[in-house]
PDB file of C-alpha atoms in Angstrom:
ATOM      1  CA  UNK A   1     160.969 159.341 184.122  1.00 63.00           C
ATOM      2  CA  UNK A   2     158.366 158.066 186.577  1.00 80.00           C
ATOM      3  CA  UNK A   3     159.343 154.891 188.389  1.00 89.00           C
ATOM      4  CA  UNK A   4     157.151 151.929 187.486  1.00 96.00           C
ATOM      5  CA  UNK A   5     156.870 148.620 189.259  1.00 97.00           C
ATOM      6  CA  UNK A   6     157.429 145.717 186.905  1.00 98.00           C
ATOM      7  CA  UNK A   7     156.802 142.160 188.020  1.00 98.00           C
ATOM      8  CA  UNK A   8     158.865 139.580 186.085  1.00 98.00           C
ATOM      9  CA  UNK A   9     157.763 135.947 186.132  1.00 97.00           C
ATOM     10  CA  UNK A  10     160.139 133.139 185.280  1.00 95.00           C
ATOM     11  CA  UNK A  11     160.134 129.467 186.063  1.00 93.00           C
ATOM     12  CA  UNK A  12     163.548 129.197 184.486  1.00 93.00           C
ATOM     13  CA  UNK A  13     166.834 131.087 185.029  1.00 93.00           C
ATOM     14  CA  UNK A  14     166.562 133.685 182.275  1.00 92.00           C
ATOM     15  CA  UNK A  15     165.617 137.269 181.567  1.00 93.00           C
ATOM     16  CA  UNK A  16     168.562 138.728 183.466  1.00 93.00           C
ATOM     17  CA  UNK A  17     169.489 141.162 180.665  1.00 95.00           C
ATOM     18  CA  UNK A  18     165.906 142.359 180.476  1.00 95.00           C
ATOM     19  CA  UNK A  19     165.710 143.052 184.173  1.00 97.00           C
ATOM     20  CA  UNK A  20     169.127 144.844 184.089  1.00 96.00           C
ATOM     21  CA  UNK A  21     167.858 147.154 181.373  1.00 96.00           C
ATOM     22  CA  UNK A  22     164.499 147.835 183.020  1.00 96.00           C
ATOM     23  CA  UNK A  23     166.347 148.793 186.207  1.00 97.00           C
ATOM     24  CA  UNK A  24     168.639 151.146 184.264  1.00 96.00           C
ATOM     25  CA  UNK A  25     165.534 152.869 182.927  1.00 95.00           C
ATOM     26  CA  UNK A  26     164.516 153.731 186.474  1.00 96.00           C
ATOM     27  CA  UNK A  27     161.961 151.027 187.305  1.00 97.00           C
ATOM     28  CA  UNK A  28     161.376 148.885 190.389  1.00 97.00           C
ATOM     29  CA  UNK A  29     161.809 145.208 189.570  1.00 98.00           C
ATOM     30  CA  UNK A  30     159.993 142.348 191.420  1.00 98.00           C
ATOM     31  CA  UNK A  31     160.931 138.798 190.490  1.00 97.00           C
ATOM     32  CA  UNK A  32     158.595 135.825 190.979  1.00 97.00           C
ATOM     33  CA  UNK A  33     160.421 132.568 190.268  1.00 96.00           C
ATOM     34  CA  UNK A  34     160.459 128.902 191.107  1.00 95.00           C
ATOM     35  CA  UNK A  35     161.489 127.855 194.599  1.00 93.00           C
ATOM     36  CA  UNK A  36     163.913 125.203 193.235  1.00 90.00           C
ATOM     37  CA  UNK A  37     165.998 128.000 191.584  1.00 91.00           C
ATOM     38  CA  UNK A  38     166.600 129.420 195.097  1.00 87.00           C
ATOM     39  CA  UNK A  39     167.963 126.111 196.168  1.00 76.00           C
ATOM     40  CA  UNK A  40     170.209 126.018 193.096  1.00 76.00           C
ATOM     41  CA  UNK A  41     171.504 129.487 194.121  1.00 72.00           C
ATOM     42  CA  UNK A  42     171.144 130.930 190.654  1.00 81.00           C
ATOM     43  CA  UNK A  43     173.081 134.165 190.053  1.00 87.00           C
ATOM     44  CA  UNK A  44     170.197 136.464 189.323  1.00 93.00           C
ATOM     45  CA  UNK A  45     171.056 140.192 188.643  1.00 94.00           C
ATOM     46  CA  UNK A  46     170.446 141.033 192.249  1.00 95.00           C
ATOM     47  CA  UNK A  47     171.564 144.654 191.794  1.00 95.00           C
ATOM     48  CA  UNK A  48     168.533 145.072 189.489  1.00 97.00           C
ATOM     49  CA  UNK A  49     166.000 143.148 191.541  1.00 97.00           C
ATOM     50  CA  UNK A  50     164.269 144.970 194.395  1.00 97.00           C
ATOM     51  CA  UNK A  51     162.181 142.048 195.689  1.00 97.00           C
ATOM     52  CA  UNK A  52     161.978 138.357 194.969  1.00 96.00           C
ATOM     53  CA  UNK A  53     159.213 135.860 195.699  1.00 97.00           C
ATOM     54  CA  UNK A  54     159.375 132.068 195.287  1.00 96.00           C
ATOM     55  CA  UNK A  55     156.703 129.616 194.078  1.00 96.00           C
ATOM     56  CA  UNK A  56     156.929 125.840 194.663  1.00 95.00           C
ATOM     57  CA  UNK A  57     156.593 123.744 191.524  1.00 94.00           C
ATOM     58  CA  UNK A  58     153.809 121.165 191.260  1.00 92.00           C
ATOM     59  CA  UNK A  59     155.865 119.643 188.430  1.00 89.00           C
ATOM     60  CA  UNK A  60     158.618 121.119 186.171  1.00 87.00           C
ATOM     61  CA  UNK A  61     157.629 124.722 185.198  1.00 86.00           C
ATOM     62  CA  UNK A  62     154.107 124.304 186.724  1.00 91.00           C
ATOM     63  CA  UNK A  63     152.842 126.303 189.706  1.00 96.00           C
ATOM     64  CA  UNK A  64     149.566 126.159 191.568  1.00 96.00           C
ATOM     65  CA  UNK A  65     147.837 129.048 189.888  1.00 96.00           C
ATOM     66  CA  UNK A  66     145.348 129.565 192.766  1.00 97.00           C
ATOM     67  CA  UNK A  67     148.270 130.052 195.128  1.00 97.00           C
ATOM     68  CA  UNK A  68     149.926 132.396 192.626  1.00 97.00           C
ATOM     69  CA  UNK A  69     146.808 134.570 192.541  1.00 97.00           C
ATOM     70  CA  UNK A  70     146.520 134.555 196.335  1.00 97.00           C
ATOM     71  CA  UNK A  71     150.117 135.534 196.727  1.00 96.00           C
ATOM     72  CA  UNK A  72     149.866 138.272 194.135  1.00 97.00           C
ATOM     73  CA  UNK A  73     146.787 139.721 195.878  1.00 97.00           C
ATOM     74  CA  UNK A  74     148.855 140.238 199.038  1.00 96.00           C
ATOM     75  CA  UNK A  75     151.618 141.814 196.952  1.00 96.00           C
ATOM     76  CA  UNK A  76     149.150 144.204 195.380  1.00 96.00           C
ATOM     77  CA  UNK A  77     147.942 145.462 198.752  1.00 97.00           C
ATOM     78  CA  UNK A  78     151.091 147.525 199.338  1.00 96.00           C
ATOM     79  CA  UNK A  79     152.454 147.917 195.808  1.00 95.00           C
ATOM     80  CA  UNK A  80     151.096 149.473 192.640  1.00 96.00           C
ATOM     81  CA  UNK A  81     152.036 147.093 189.772  1.00 97.00           C
ATOM     82  CA  UNK A  82     152.269 148.672 186.274  1.00 97.00           C
ATOM     83  CA  UNK A  83     153.296 145.696 184.187  1.00 97.00           C
ATOM     84  CA  UNK A  84     153.642 141.891 184.422  1.00 97.00           C
ATOM     85  CA  UNK A  85     156.308 140.392 182.169  1.00 96.00           C
ATOM     86  CA  UNK A  86     156.610 136.727 181.218  1.00 95.00           C
ATOM     87  CA  UNK A  87     160.332 135.874 180.739  1.00 93.00           C
ATOM     88  CA  UNK A  88     159.780 132.362 179.267  1.00 90.00           C
ATOM     89  CA  UNK A  89     157.291 130.530 177.082  1.00 87.00           C
ATOM     90  CA  UNK A  90     155.969 128.635 180.104  1.00 89.00           C
ATOM     91  CA  UNK A  91     155.275 131.823 181.966  1.00 94.00           C
ATOM     92  CA  UNK A  92     152.937 133.381 179.383  1.00 92.00           C
ATOM     93  CA  UNK A  93     149.878 131.673 180.893  1.00 93.00           C
ATOM     94  CA  UNK A  94     150.833 132.778 184.397  1.00 96.00           C
ATOM     95  CA  UNK A  95     151.302 136.389 183.396  1.00 96.00           C
ATOM     96  CA  UNK A  96     148.069 136.458 181.360  1.00 96.00           C
ATOM     97  CA  UNK A  97     146.075 135.109 184.339  1.00 96.00           C
ATOM     98  CA  UNK A  98     147.510 137.743 186.682  1.00 97.00           C
ATOM     99  CA  UNK A  99     146.786 140.582 184.246  1.00 97.00           C
ATOM    100  CA  UNK A 100     143.213 139.331 183.735  1.00 96.00           C
ATOM    101  CA  UNK A 101     142.558 138.853 187.399  1.00 97.00           C
ATOM    102  CA  UNK A 102     143.940 142.157 188.591  1.00 97.00           C
ATOM    103  CA  UNK A 103     143.108 144.155 185.399  1.00 95.00           C
ATOM    104  CA  UNK A 104     146.673 145.013 184.669  1.00 96.00           C
ATOM    105  CA  UNK A 105     147.302 146.237 181.099  1.00 93.00           C
ATOM    106  CA  UNK A 106     148.716 143.692 178.609  1.00 92.00           C
ATOM    107  CA  UNK A 107     147.791 140.386 176.987  1.00 92.00           C
ATOM    108  CA  UNK A 108     144.911 138.586 178.697  1.00 91.00           C
ATOM    109  CA  UNK A 109     143.854 134.968 178.703  1.00 91.00           C
ATOM    110  CA  UNK A 110     141.955 134.827 175.433  1.00 90.00           C
ATOM    111  CA  UNK A 111     144.779 136.261 173.335  1.00 91.00           C
ATOM    112  CA  UNK A 112     147.487 134.245 175.217  1.00 90.00           C
ATOM    113  CA  UNK A 113     145.838 130.996 174.082  1.00 92.00           C
ATOM    114  CA  UNK A 114     146.641 131.873 170.442  1.00 92.00           C
ATOM    115  CA  UNK A 115     150.308 131.852 171.421  1.00 91.00           C
ATOM    116  CA  UNK A 116     150.490 128.939 173.883  1.00 90.00           C
ATOM    117  CA  UNK A 117     147.588 126.588 173.098  1.00 93.00           C
ATOM    118  CA  UNK A 118     148.245 124.657 169.862  1.00 94.00           C
ATOM    119  CA  UNK A 119     144.560 123.863 169.389  1.00 96.00           C
ATOM    120  CA  UNK A 120     143.486 127.483 169.803  1.00 95.00           C
ATOM    121  CA  UNK A 121     146.259 128.755 167.500  1.00 94.00           C
ATOM    122  CA  UNK A 122     145.354 126.307 164.763  1.00 95.00           C
ATOM    123  CA  UNK A 123     141.648 127.165 164.914  1.00 96.00           C
ATOM    124  CA  UNK A 124     142.506 130.866 164.823  1.00 95.00           C
ATOM    125  CA  UNK A 125     144.941 130.435 161.934  1.00 95.00           C
ATOM    126  CA  UNK A 126     142.459 128.368 159.952  1.00 95.00           C
ATOM    127  CA  UNK A 127     139.720 130.924 160.498  1.00 95.00           C
ATOM    128  CA  UNK A 128     142.134 133.646 159.349  1.00 94.00           C
ATOM    129  CA  UNK A 129     142.903 131.944 156.058  1.00 94.00           C
ATOM    130  CA  UNK A 130     146.370 130.788 157.123  1.00 93.00           C
ATOM    131  CA  UNK A 131     147.415 127.317 155.943  1.00 92.00           C
ATOM    132  CA  UNK A 132     147.647 124.707 158.710  1.00 93.00           C
ATOM    133  CA  UNK A 133     147.952 120.918 158.635  1.00 93.00           C
ATOM    134  CA  UNK A 134     144.621 119.076 159.054  1.00 96.00           C
ATOM    135  CA  UNK A 135     143.919 118.817 162.770  1.00 97.00           C
ATOM    136  CA  UNK A 136     141.229 117.892 165.263  1.00 97.00           C
ATOM    137  CA  UNK A 137     140.607 118.133 169.000  1.00 97.00           C
ATOM    138  CA  UNK A 138     140.516 114.722 170.652  1.00 97.00           C
ATOM    139  CA  UNK A 139     137.599 115.415 173.033  1.00 97.00           C
ATOM    140  CA  UNK A 140     135.053 113.295 171.189  1.00 97.00           C
ATOM    141  CA  UNK A 141     135.582 109.672 170.033  1.00 97.00           C
ATOM    142  CA  UNK A 142     133.409 109.979 166.913  1.00 97.00           C
ATOM    143  CA  UNK A 143     135.279 113.132 165.784  1.00 97.00           C
ATOM    144  CA  UNK A 144     138.609 111.382 166.179  1.00 98.00           C
ATOM    145  CA  UNK A 145     137.461 108.340 164.196  1.00 97.00           C
ATOM    146  CA  UNK A 146     136.062 110.587 161.410  1.00 97.00           C
ATOM    147  CA  UNK A 147     139.390 112.447 161.280  1.00 98.00           C
ATOM    148  CA  UNK A 148     141.550 109.282 160.923  1.00 97.00           C
ATOM    149  CA  UNK A 149     139.221 107.921 158.279  1.00 97.00           C
ATOM    150  CA  UNK A 150     139.441 111.139 156.289  1.00 97.00           C
ATOM    151  CA  UNK A 151     143.137 112.094 156.810  1.00 97.00           C
ATOM    152  CA  UNK A 152     145.697 109.393 156.009  1.00 96.00           C
ATOM    153  CA  UNK A 153     148.440 108.420 158.439  1.00 96.00           C
ATOM    154  CA  UNK A 154     150.934 109.314 159.756  1.00 96.00           C
ATOM    155  CA  UNK A 155     149.590 111.613 162.409  1.00 97.00           C
ATOM    156  CA  UNK A 156     151.093 113.379 165.359  1.00 95.00           C
ATOM    157  CA  UNK A 157     149.570 113.570 168.784  1.00 96.00           C
ATOM    158  CA  UNK A 158     150.716 116.843 170.403  1.00 94.00           C
ATOM    159  CA  UNK A 159     150.484 118.463 173.869  1.00 94.00           C
ATOM    160  CA  UNK A 160     148.532 121.698 173.452  1.00 92.00           C
ATOM    161  CA  UNK A 161     150.778 123.753 175.716  1.00 86.00           C
ATOM    162  CA  UNK A 162     154.336 122.333 175.462  1.00 74.00           C
ATOM    163  CA  UNK A 163     157.157 124.016 173.573  1.00 65.00           C
ATOM    164  CA  UNK A 164     159.345 122.730 170.711  1.00 58.00           C
ATOM    165  CA  UNK A 165     158.863 118.974 169.971  1.00 59.00           C
ATOM    166  CA  UNK A 166     158.336 118.018 173.576  1.00 67.00           C
ATOM    167  CA  UNK A 167     155.808 115.266 174.145  1.00 83.00           C
ATOM    168  CA  UNK A 168     154.912 114.772 170.473  1.00 90.00           C
ATOM    169  CA  UNK A 169     154.151 111.202 169.326  1.00 92.00           C
ATOM    170  CA  UNK A 170     154.138 110.153 165.712  1.00 93.00           C
ATOM    171  CA  UNK A 171     151.533 107.482 164.928  1.00 96.00           C
ATOM    172  CA  UNK A 172     151.015 105.340 161.890  1.00 96.00           C
ATOM    173  CA  UNK A 173     147.929 103.250 162.695  1.00 96.00           C
ATOM    174  CA  UNK A 174     144.491 103.726 164.211  1.00 96.00           C
ATOM    175  CA  UNK A 175     145.272 101.075 166.813  1.00 97.00           C
ATOM    176  CA  UNK A 176     148.414 102.873 167.895  1.00 96.00           C
ATOM    177  CA  UNK A 177     146.459 106.155 168.121  1.00 97.00           C
ATOM    178  CA  UNK A 178     143.742 104.741 170.384  1.00 97.00           C
ATOM    179  CA  UNK A 179     146.324 103.067 172.593  1.00 97.00           C
ATOM    180  CA  UNK A 180     148.096 106.415 172.998  1.00 96.00           C
ATOM    181  CA  UNK A 181     144.799 108.232 173.697  1.00 97.00           C
ATOM    182  CA  UNK A 182     143.674 105.726 176.296  1.00 96.00           C
ATOM    183  CA  UNK A 183     147.065 106.000 178.060  1.00 96.00           C
ATOM    184  CA  UNK A 184     146.529 109.744 178.410  1.00 95.00           C
ATOM    185  CA  UNK A 185     143.581 109.150 180.726  1.00 95.00           C
ATOM    186  CA  UNK A 186     142.333 112.345 182.434  1.00 95.00           C
ATOM    187  CA  UNK A 187     144.901 114.395 180.465  1.00 94.00           C
ATOM    188  CA  UNK A 188     143.521 113.532 177.079  1.00 96.00           C
ATOM    189  CA  UNK A 189     141.866 116.933 176.627  1.00 96.00           C
ATOM    190  CA  UNK A 190     145.290 118.542 176.842  1.00 95.00           C
ATOM    191  CA  UNK A 191     146.283 117.107 173.463  1.00 97.00           C
ATOM    192  CA  UNK A 192     145.333 117.555 169.754  1.00 97.00           C
ATOM    193  CA  UNK A 193     145.766 115.348 166.722  1.00 97.00           C
ATOM    194  CA  UNK A 194     147.298 116.601 163.507  1.00 96.00           C
ATOM    195  CA  UNK A 195     148.368 115.347 160.094  1.00 96.00           C
ATOM    196  CA  UNK A 196     152.143 114.827 159.820  1.00 93.00           C
ATOM    197  CA  UNK A 197     153.540 117.084 157.103  1.00 91.00           C
ATOM    198  CA  UNK A 198     157.139 116.351 156.095  1.00 89.00           C
ATOM    199  CA  UNK A 199     159.075 119.220 154.664  1.00 90.00           C
ATOM    200  CA  UNK A 200     161.626 121.972 155.280  1.00 92.00           C
ATOM    201  CA  UNK A 201     161.062 123.728 158.573  1.00 93.00           C
ATOM    202  CA  UNK A 202     161.706 127.419 159.159  1.00 95.00           C
ATOM    203  CA  UNK A 203     161.448 129.800 162.081  1.00 94.00           C
ATOM    204  CA  UNK A 204     160.771 133.522 162.180  1.00 97.00           C
ATOM    205  CA  UNK A 205     161.710 135.641 165.178  1.00 96.00           C
ATOM    206  CA  UNK A 206     160.060 139.012 165.599  1.00 96.00           C
ATOM    207  CA  UNK A 207     159.691 141.963 167.906  1.00 96.00           C
ATOM    208  CA  UNK A 208     156.296 143.694 167.924  1.00 96.00           C
ATOM    209  CA  UNK A 209     155.519 147.112 169.467  1.00 95.00           C
ATOM    210  CA  UNK A 210     152.077 148.725 169.399  1.00 94.00           C
ATOM    211  CA  UNK A 211     150.969 146.131 166.785  1.00 94.00           C
ATOM    212  CA  UNK A 212     153.825 147.070 164.476  1.00 97.00           C
ATOM    213  CA  UNK A 213     156.523 144.453 163.713  1.00 97.00           C
ATOM    214  CA  UNK A 214     159.788 146.381 164.276  1.00 98.00           C
ATOM    215  CA  UNK A 215     162.215 143.495 163.733  1.00 97.00           C
ATOM    216  CA  UNK A 216     162.142 140.186 161.851  1.00 98.00           C
ATOM    217  CA  UNK A 217     164.709 137.473 161.309  1.00 97.00           C
ATOM    218  CA  UNK A 218     164.014 134.277 159.395  1.00 97.00           C
ATOM    219  CA  UNK A 219     166.027 131.034 159.495  1.00 97.00           C
ATOM    220  CA  UNK A 220     165.852 127.530 158.172  1.00 96.00           C
ATOM    221  CA  UNK A 221     166.457 124.448 160.233  1.00 94.00           C
ATOM    222  CA  UNK A 222     169.084 122.161 158.760  1.00 90.00           C
ATOM    223  CA  UNK A 223     167.201 119.236 160.243  1.00 85.00           C
ATOM    224  CA  UNK A 224     163.545 119.313 161.421  1.00 81.00           C
ATOM    225  CA  UNK A 225     163.290 119.867 165.176  1.00 78.00           C
ATOM    226  CA  UNK A 226     161.065 116.830 165.636  1.00 77.00           C
ATOM    227  CA  UNK A 227     163.585 114.632 163.906  1.00 78.00           C
ATOM    228  CA  UNK A 228     166.407 115.883 166.128  1.00 77.00           C
ATOM    229  CA  UNK A 229     164.273 115.658 169.273  1.00 73.00           C
ATOM    230  CA  UNK A 230     163.220 112.080 168.644  1.00 71.00           C
ATOM    231  CA  UNK A 231     166.145 110.622 166.676  1.00 76.00           C
ATOM    232  CA  UNK A 232     169.076 112.555 168.045  1.00 79.00           C
ATOM    233  CA  UNK A 233     171.480 115.083 166.529  1.00 81.00           C
ATOM    234  CA  UNK A 234     172.192 118.776 166.931  1.00 84.00           C
ATOM    235  CA  UNK A 235     169.747 121.626 166.465  1.00 83.00           C
ATOM    236  CA  UNK A 236     171.121 123.768 163.662  1.00 89.00           C
ATOM    237  CA  UNK A 237     169.670 126.685 161.749  1.00 91.00           C
ATOM    238  CA  UNK A 238     170.785 128.923 158.880  1.00 96.00           C
ATOM    239  CA  UNK A 239     169.827 132.597 158.742  1.00 97.00           C
ATOM    240  CA  UNK A 240     168.144 133.545 155.510  1.00 97.00           C
ATOM    241  CA  UNK A 241     169.113 136.604 153.468  1.00 97.00           C
ATOM    242  CA  UNK A 242     166.592 139.397 153.812  1.00 95.00           C
ATOM    243  CA  UNK A 243     166.169 139.694 150.037  1.00 96.00           C
ATOM    244  CA  UNK A 244     165.705 135.967 149.337  1.00 96.00           C
ATOM    245  CA  UNK A 245     162.364 134.628 148.082  1.00 95.00           C
ATOM    246  CA  UNK A 246     162.101 132.411 151.194  1.00 95.00           C
ATOM    247  CA  UNK A 247     162.556 135.374 153.516  1.00 97.00           C
ATOM    248  CA  UNK A 248     160.021 137.474 151.687  1.00 96.00           C
ATOM    249  CA  UNK A 249     157.377 134.666 151.848  1.00 95.00           C
ATOM    250  CA  UNK A 250     158.048 133.987 155.511  1.00 96.00           C
ATOM    251  CA  UNK A 251     157.929 137.687 156.480  1.00 97.00           C
ATOM    252  CA  UNK A 252     154.594 138.073 154.763  1.00 96.00           C
ATOM    253  CA  UNK A 253     152.879 135.023 156.356  1.00 95.00           C
ATOM    254  CA  UNK A 254     154.453 135.760 159.742  1.00 96.00           C
ATOM    255  CA  UNK A 255     152.959 139.288 159.706  1.00 96.00           C
ATOM    256  CA  UNK A 256     149.589 137.825 158.843  1.00 96.00           C
ATOM    257  CA  UNK A 257     149.784 135.391 161.821  1.00 96.00           C
ATOM    258  CA  UNK A 258     150.743 138.028 164.353  1.00 95.00           C
ATOM    259  CA  UNK A 259     148.168 140.539 163.034  1.00 95.00           C
ATOM    260  CA  UNK A 260     145.317 137.986 163.151  1.00 95.00           C
ATOM    261  CA  UNK A 261     146.347 136.621 166.521  1.00 95.00           C
ATOM    262  CA  UNK A 262     146.096 140.163 167.963  1.00 93.00           C
ATOM    263  CA  UNK A 263     149.636 140.630 169.325  1.00 93.00           C
ATOM    264  CA  UNK A 264     150.205 144.140 170.751  1.00 92.00           C
ATOM    265  CA  UNK A 265     153.719 143.887 172.153  1.00 91.00           C
ATOM    266  CA  UNK A 266     156.172 141.054 172.489  1.00 89.00           C
ATOM    267  CA  UNK A 267     158.903 138.793 171.196  1.00 91.00           C
ATOM    268  CA  UNK A 268     157.717 135.876 169.070  1.00 93.00           C
ATOM    269  CA  UNK A 269     159.145 132.690 167.582  1.00 92.00           C
ATOM    270  CA  UNK A 270     156.972 131.203 164.851  1.00 93.00           C
ATOM    271  CA  UNK A 271     157.675 128.028 162.910  1.00 91.00           C
ATOM    272  CA  UNK A 272     156.558 127.189 159.350  1.00 94.00           C
ATOM    273  CA  UNK A 273     156.783 124.109 157.122  1.00 92.00           C
ATOM    274  CA  UNK A 274     157.425 124.246 153.345  1.00 91.00           C
ATOM    275  CA  UNK A 275     155.476 121.133 152.561  1.00 85.00           C
ATOM    276  CA  UNK A 276     156.889 118.476 150.269  1.00 75.00           C
ATOM    277  CA  UNK A 277     154.382 116.777 147.939  1.00 63.00           C
ATOM    278  CA  UNK A 278     154.551 114.123 145.287  1.00 43.00           C
ATOM    279  CA  UNK A 279     155.541 116.971 143.004  1.00 37.00           C
ATOM    280  CA  UNK A 280     158.419 117.785 145.300  1.00 33.00           C
ATOM    281  CA  UNK A 281     157.629 121.173 146.937  1.00 30.00           C
ATOM    282  CA  UNK A 282     154.392 123.077 146.600  1.00 28.00           C
ATOM    283  CA  UNK A 283     154.766 126.392 144.795  1.00 26.00           C
ATOM    284  CA  UNK A 284     151.426 128.142 144.870  1.00 27.00           C
ATOM    285  CA  UNK A 285     151.173 128.184 148.725  1.00 32.00           C
ATOM    286  CA  UNK A 286     154.498 126.894 149.916  1.00 36.00           C
ATOM    287  CA  UNK A 287     154.250 127.772 153.557  1.00 41.00           C
ATOM    288  CA  UNK A 288     152.131 125.932 156.049  1.00 44.00           C
ATOM    289  CA  UNK A 289     151.954 127.260 159.623  1.00 44.00           C
ATOM    290  CA  UNK A 290     153.356 124.583 161.906  1.00 43.00           C
ATOM    291  CA  UNK A 291     154.062 125.797 165.458  1.00 49.00           C
ATOM    292  CA  UNK A 292     153.557 129.102 167.156  1.00 47.00           C
ATOM    293  CA  UNK A 293     156.214 129.047 169.916  1.00 48.00           C
ATOM    294  CA  UNK A 294     155.850 132.567 171.056  1.00 47.00           C
ATOM    295  CA  UNK A 295     156.822 134.690 173.984  1.00 44.00           C
ATOM    296  CA  UNK A 296     154.667 137.779 174.117  1.00 46.00           C
ATOM    297  CA  UNK A 297     156.154 139.450 177.147  1.00 41.00           C
ATOM    298  CA  UNK A 298     153.445 141.920 178.164  1.00 44.00           C
TER     299      UNK A 298
END
């Protein structure tokens, strides 16, 4: 097997099993990681890693992307890179930028936004006929006002690129909303506004290869992640039986999401809400796409 050079990007200490396996398959492994992990002396699989480069963090998990590109250009002068792999959710943007800039095969910047930018993923899902909560960008004041007049509270103000329930604010009045938006200042464009939909929350984890989903597992949260994140408790999930009605419905809508979002290869984690209504739980279209926390690795 021809040796390939694989660059792995990770702002967290993870991906060690992946790098071990890629090394066993005869590849050269280059790790680009956060400088603070060097200081913490993390026990990376050094036997599998041929070279390591460190990036300083501007803030947690965030690097100066111009400096990343400049550094990668020097790396490319003496090395032929065959693949760039994101080892964490927060590295998907970094890997997509590198691939796009240096024309390395794999997911580029347009597709990556469907998996990391909550506004882009909602627009794409809506255009693809996938149920999503009512939402709006918060760029324009008039559009925000029209949204809150049309869609009853509560609403949630969400960071477009965070994972899980990080940074989400639940709002119950127009006054609270505008106070929150004004506090965001220059970072307001990095958020979106969405109708809060109470219900049972599920997650579907998949592996996709050459556009074909080769593995799917579906689970139900025993308490909604947002509730646990904001009110305390323990994240707990229950794996669903493959022949259950819930699994079948989730598998179908998850396949629709990944197909329409254009995923070629990767590991994904998609979350769905089974919305509760005044008639208890909807039955005709029970699943509403909630969050697309995905990790397409190349």
